[in-house]
Amino acid sequence: MKNRNTFRAAAFFGVLAAGLLFSGCGGDDDTPQVQPIAVFSGSHQSIENYVTPELLETMEGLGLKINEGSTPSAISGEFLDAPNILQASNIEGSVPGSVFANTYFKFERQNLLTNTIDISYRTPGNTETSSGIGTVISGHDDYFSVIAKQKTVHASGTADGVIIVSGRLTDAGIEDFQFAIFMLDNHGDASFIANNKGRLFHDQDNVAVKQ
């Protein structure tokens, strides 16, 4: 059975990112291959340590809001990002304003002591699914950012990606919703996009509605 901890990039990005971000599919090894840093405080420094200073600067430069802090709200359940709109990208040929597949995001098993959480996401009908490994959460008050690493396996090699979900938790859902997906390390494999390349999405209605 396909391991829930590996990244099924071929299916998910076929719709969500038009097949340009990653290629390949996940492996069958049940051992997560990317681990979180030992201590995650939610500070700017700890986020830099997690995704690299260069990638953090790139994502924030494209408009991603990272909510720092060690006291994020408790978040659980599933939220729908629809319509899912491309806000910005540094991938050649990407057109801001393009509409991508509606996506459900599910959060569970949050640990408020270690600032870790599980995240998974899917498109309608469960035709495309994925989940993060080595996932951490930062934030303060109702504002949060969930950061997950994902391993992509291809015939020619492997690559490490990062996804981030940010926003403000309300009774209706996640306001100011943003979803970013970027290449962290392609390990020199030219079949993947370059490091620090990716896409930033947002909900056109500004709220990912709680389901």
Short mmCIF file of C-alpha atoms in Angstrom, two decimals:
data_model
loop_
_atom_site.label_atom_id
_atom_site.label_comp_id
_atom_site.label_asym_id
_atom_site.label_seq_id
_atom_site.Cartn_x
_atom_site.Cartn_y
_atom_site.Cartn_z
CA MET A 1 0.00 0.00 0.00
CA LYS A 2 1.24 3.50 -0.76
CA ASN A 3 2.88 5.11 2.25
CA ARG A 4 0.85 8.11 3.50
CA ASN A 5 4.13 9.81 4.46
CA THR A 6 5.53 10.09 0.96
CA PHE A 7 4.63 12.62 -1.65
CA ARG A 8 2.41 11.52 -4.52
CA ALA A 9 3.56 14.37 -6.71
CA ALA A 10 2.64 13.05 -10.14
CA ALA A 11 -1.08 13.00 -9.35
CA PHE A 12 -1.35 16.03 -7.12
CA PHE A 13 0.68 18.42 -9.23
CA GLY A 14 -0.91 17.19 -12.44
CA VAL A 15 -3.87 19.44 -11.60
CA LEU A 16 -2.73 21.77 -8.85
CA ALA A 17 0.55 22.86 -10.37
CA ALA A 18 0.20 21.82 -14.01
CA GLY A 19 2.96 19.25 -13.69
CA LEU A 20 5.74 21.84 -13.54
CA LEU A 21 6.81 21.79 -9.93
CA PHE A 22 7.83 18.20 -9.31
CA SER A 23 7.73 14.97 -11.25
CA GLY A 24 7.56 11.35 -10.22
CA CYS A 25 5.70 9.55 -7.44
CA GLY A 26 6.27 8.45 -3.88
CA GLY A 27 7.98 5.29 -2.81
CA ASP A 28 6.75 2.42 -0.62
CA ASP A 29 9.19 2.69 2.27
CA ASP A 30 7.22 3.11 5.52
CA THR A 31 9.98 5.17 7.15
CA PRO A 32 9.61 8.95 6.79
CA GLN A 33 12.72 10.24 5.06
CA VAL A 34 12.57 13.85 6.22
CA GLN A 35 12.62 14.69 9.90
CA PRO A 36 11.84 18.00 11.67
CA ILE A 37 14.59 19.94 13.35
CA ALA A 38 15.11 18.97 16.99
CA VAL A 39 13.60 22.12 18.48
CA PHE A 40 11.07 24.34 16.74
CA SER A 41 10.15 27.51 18.62
CA GLY A 42 8.20 29.27 15.88
CA SER A 43 10.72 32.12 15.80
CA HIS A 44 12.04 33.64 12.58
CA GLN A 45 15.35 31.89 13.18
CA SER A 46 13.73 28.48 13.70
CA ILE A 47 11.72 28.88 10.48
CA GLU A 48 14.89 29.84 8.61
CA ASN A 49 16.58 26.74 10.02
CA TYR A 50 13.68 24.62 8.83
CA VAL A 51 13.33 25.87 5.23
CA THR A 52 16.67 27.76 4.73
CA PRO A 53 17.02 31.56 4.84
CA GLU A 54 17.09 31.75 1.04
CA LEU A 55 13.78 29.94 0.56
CA LEU A 56 12.06 31.88 3.33
CA GLU A 57 13.16 35.17 1.77
CA THR A 58 11.93 34.01 -1.64
CA MET A 59 8.49 32.96 -0.40
CA GLU A 60 7.98 36.11 1.66
CA GLY A 61 9.14 38.18 -1.32
CA LEU A 62 6.32 36.65 -3.38
CA GLY A 63 3.79 37.67 -0.75
CA LEU A 64 3.56 34.69 1.61
CA LYS A 65 2.68 35.73 5.16
CA ILE A 66 4.52 33.62 7.74
CA ASN A 67 2.96 33.88 11.19
CA GLU A 68 5.74 33.55 13.72
CA GLY A 69 5.41 32.62 17.38
CA SER A 70 5.29 29.69 19.77
CA THR A 71 1.61 29.91 20.74
CA PRO A 72 -0.50 29.06 17.68
CA SER A 73 -4.19 28.34 18.05
CA ALA A 74 -5.36 24.76 18.33
CA ILE A 75 -6.52 23.79 14.84
CA SER A 76 -8.19 20.60 13.67
CA GLY A 77 -10.61 19.44 11.02
CA GLU A 78 -10.92 19.94 7.29
CA PHE A 79 -11.05 23.20 5.34
CA LEU A 80 -11.89 23.85 1.68
CA ASP A 81 -9.81 26.21 -0.45
CA ALA A 82 -12.16 27.18 -3.30
CA PRO A 83 -11.78 28.83 -5.71
CA ASN A 84 -8.04 28.13 -5.51
CA ILE A 85 -6.19 30.96 -7.26
CA LEU A 86 -2.52 31.35 -8.14
CA GLN A 87 -1.37 34.46 -6.29
CA ALA A 88 2.29 34.52 -7.35
CA SER A 89 5.06 32.30 -8.70
CA ASN A 90 8.70 32.43 -9.75
CA ILE A 91 8.23 29.55 -12.21
CA GLU A 92 8.48 30.69 -15.82
CA GLY A 93 5.14 30.58 -17.59
CA SER A 94 3.01 30.71 -14.45
CA VAL A 95 0.20 33.25 -14.71
CA PRO A 96 -1.09 34.87 -11.49
CA GLY A 97 -4.87 34.72 -11.33
CA SER A 98 -5.02 31.26 -12.89
CA VAL A 99 -7.59 28.94 -11.33
CA PHE A 100 -6.35 25.60 -9.96
CA ALA A 101 -8.10 22.60 -8.45
CA ASN A 102 -10.18 23.16 -5.31
CA THR A 103 -8.33 21.58 -2.41
CA TYR A 104 -9.33 20.23 1.02
CA PHE A 105 -6.78 20.62 3.82
CA LYS A 106 -7.03 18.50 6.96
CA PHE A 107 -5.25 19.20 10.25
CA GLU A 108 -5.06 16.71 13.12
CA ARG A 109 -3.00 15.49 16.07
CA GLN A 110 -1.57 18.90 16.98
CA ASN A 111 0.91 18.86 19.86
CA LEU A 112 0.97 22.24 21.61
CA LEU A 113 4.10 21.33 23.57
CA THR A 114 6.29 20.47 20.59
CA ASN A 115 4.57 22.71 17.99
CA THR A 116 3.99 19.80 15.63
CA ILE A 117 0.87 18.79 13.70
CA ASP A 118 -0.25 16.43 10.93
CA ILE A 119 -1.48 17.89 7.64
CA SER A 120 -2.96 16.20 4.58
CA TYR A 121 -4.77 17.51 1.55
CA ARG A 122 -6.86 16.23 -1.33
CA THR A 123 -8.86 17.35 -4.33
CA PRO A 124 -12.61 16.62 -4.63
CA GLY A 125 -13.40 12.95 -5.07
CA ASN A 126 -10.08 11.98 -3.48
CA THR A 127 -8.56 11.73 -6.94
CA GLU A 128 -5.36 13.39 -5.71
CA THR A 129 -4.06 13.17 -2.16
CA SER A 130 -0.87 13.94 -0.26
CA SER A 131 0.39 14.43 3.27
CA GLY A 132 3.33 16.16 4.89
CA ILE A 133 6.05 14.70 7.07
CA GLY A 134 8.24 16.50 9.57
CA THR A 135 5.47 19.06 10.04
CA VAL A 136 5.68 22.02 12.43
CA ILE A 137 3.35 24.88 13.33
CA SER A 138 4.09 28.44 14.40
CA GLY A 139 1.89 31.40 15.25
CA HIS A 140 0.27 33.53 17.91
CA ASP A 141 -3.30 34.20 18.95
CA ASP A 142 -5.52 33.13 16.01
CA TYR A 143 -2.71 33.39 13.43
CA PHE A 144 -0.77 30.30 12.38
CA SER A 145 1.51 28.82 9.74
CA VAL A 146 1.91 25.07 9.15
CA ILE A 147 5.13 24.03 7.45
CA ALA A 148 5.63 20.51 6.08
CA LYS A 149 8.43 18.82 4.18
CA GLN A 150 7.71 16.27 1.47
CA LYS A 151 9.89 13.74 -0.30
CA THR A 152 9.49 13.20 -4.05
CA VAL A 153 10.95 10.05 -5.63
CA HIS A 154 11.70 9.88 -9.35
CA ALA A 155 13.49 7.34 -11.52
CA SER A 156 16.53 9.61 -11.70
CA GLY A 157 16.63 10.67 -8.05
CA THR A 158 14.84 12.33 -5.15
CA ALA A 159 13.90 15.87 -4.18
CA ASP A 160 12.66 17.59 -1.03
CA GLY A 161 9.73 19.97 -1.22
CA VAL A 162 8.06 22.29 1.28
CA ILE A 163 4.41 23.22 1.67
CA ILE A 164 3.10 26.00 3.88
CA VAL A 165 -0.45 26.88 4.91
CA SER A 166 -0.98 30.24 6.60
CA GLY A 167 -3.93 32.22 7.84
CA ARG A 168 -6.10 33.27 10.77
CA LEU A 169 -8.40 30.76 12.42
CA THR A 170 -12.02 31.93 12.80
CA ASP A 171 -15.40 30.30 13.40
CA ALA A 172 -16.00 30.30 9.64
CA GLY A 173 -12.67 28.78 8.69
CA ILE A 174 -9.21 30.10 7.82
CA GLU A 175 -9.25 33.75 6.83
CA ASP A 176 -6.40 35.28 4.80
CA PHE A 177 -5.77 31.72 3.61
CA GLN A 178 -2.54 31.09 1.71
CA PHE A 179 -0.97 27.87 0.45
CA ALA A 180 2.63 27.73 -0.83
CA ILE A 181 4.49 24.83 -2.39
CA PHE A 182 8.20 25.12 -3.22
CA MET A 183 11.32 23.14 -4.01
CA LEU A 184 13.66 22.94 -1.05
CA ASP A 185 16.42 20.71 -2.44
CA ASN A 186 16.46 18.91 -5.79
CA HIS A 187 19.82 17.31 -4.94
CA GLY A 188 21.23 18.45 -8.26
CA ASP A 189 18.70 16.50 -10.33
CA ALA A 190 17.82 18.52 -13.42
CA SER A 191 14.56 16.57 -13.92
CA PHE A 192 13.13 18.63 -11.06
CA ILE A 193 12.65 22.38 -11.01
CA ALA A 194 15.38 24.51 -9.46
CA ASN A 195 15.69 25.03 -5.74
CA ASN A 196 13.61 27.88 -4.27
CA LYS A 197 11.12 27.76 -7.15
CA GLY A 198 7.41 27.28 -6.54
CA ARG A 199 3.91 28.69 -6.39
CA LEU A 200 1.80 30.64 -3.91
CA PHE A 201 -1.99 30.22 -3.88
CA HIS A 202 -4.86 31.91 -2.07
CA ASP A 203 -8.58 31.44 -1.68
CA GLN A 204 -10.42 33.85 -3.96
CA ASP A 205 -13.01 34.49 -1.24
CA ASN A 206 -10.22 35.00 1.32
CA VAL A 207 -11.61 32.18 3.52
CA ALA A 208 -10.94 28.45 3.40
CA VAL A 209 -14.29 27.31 4.79
CA LYS A 210 -14.42 24.80 7.63
CA GLN A 211 -16.19 21.62 6.55
#
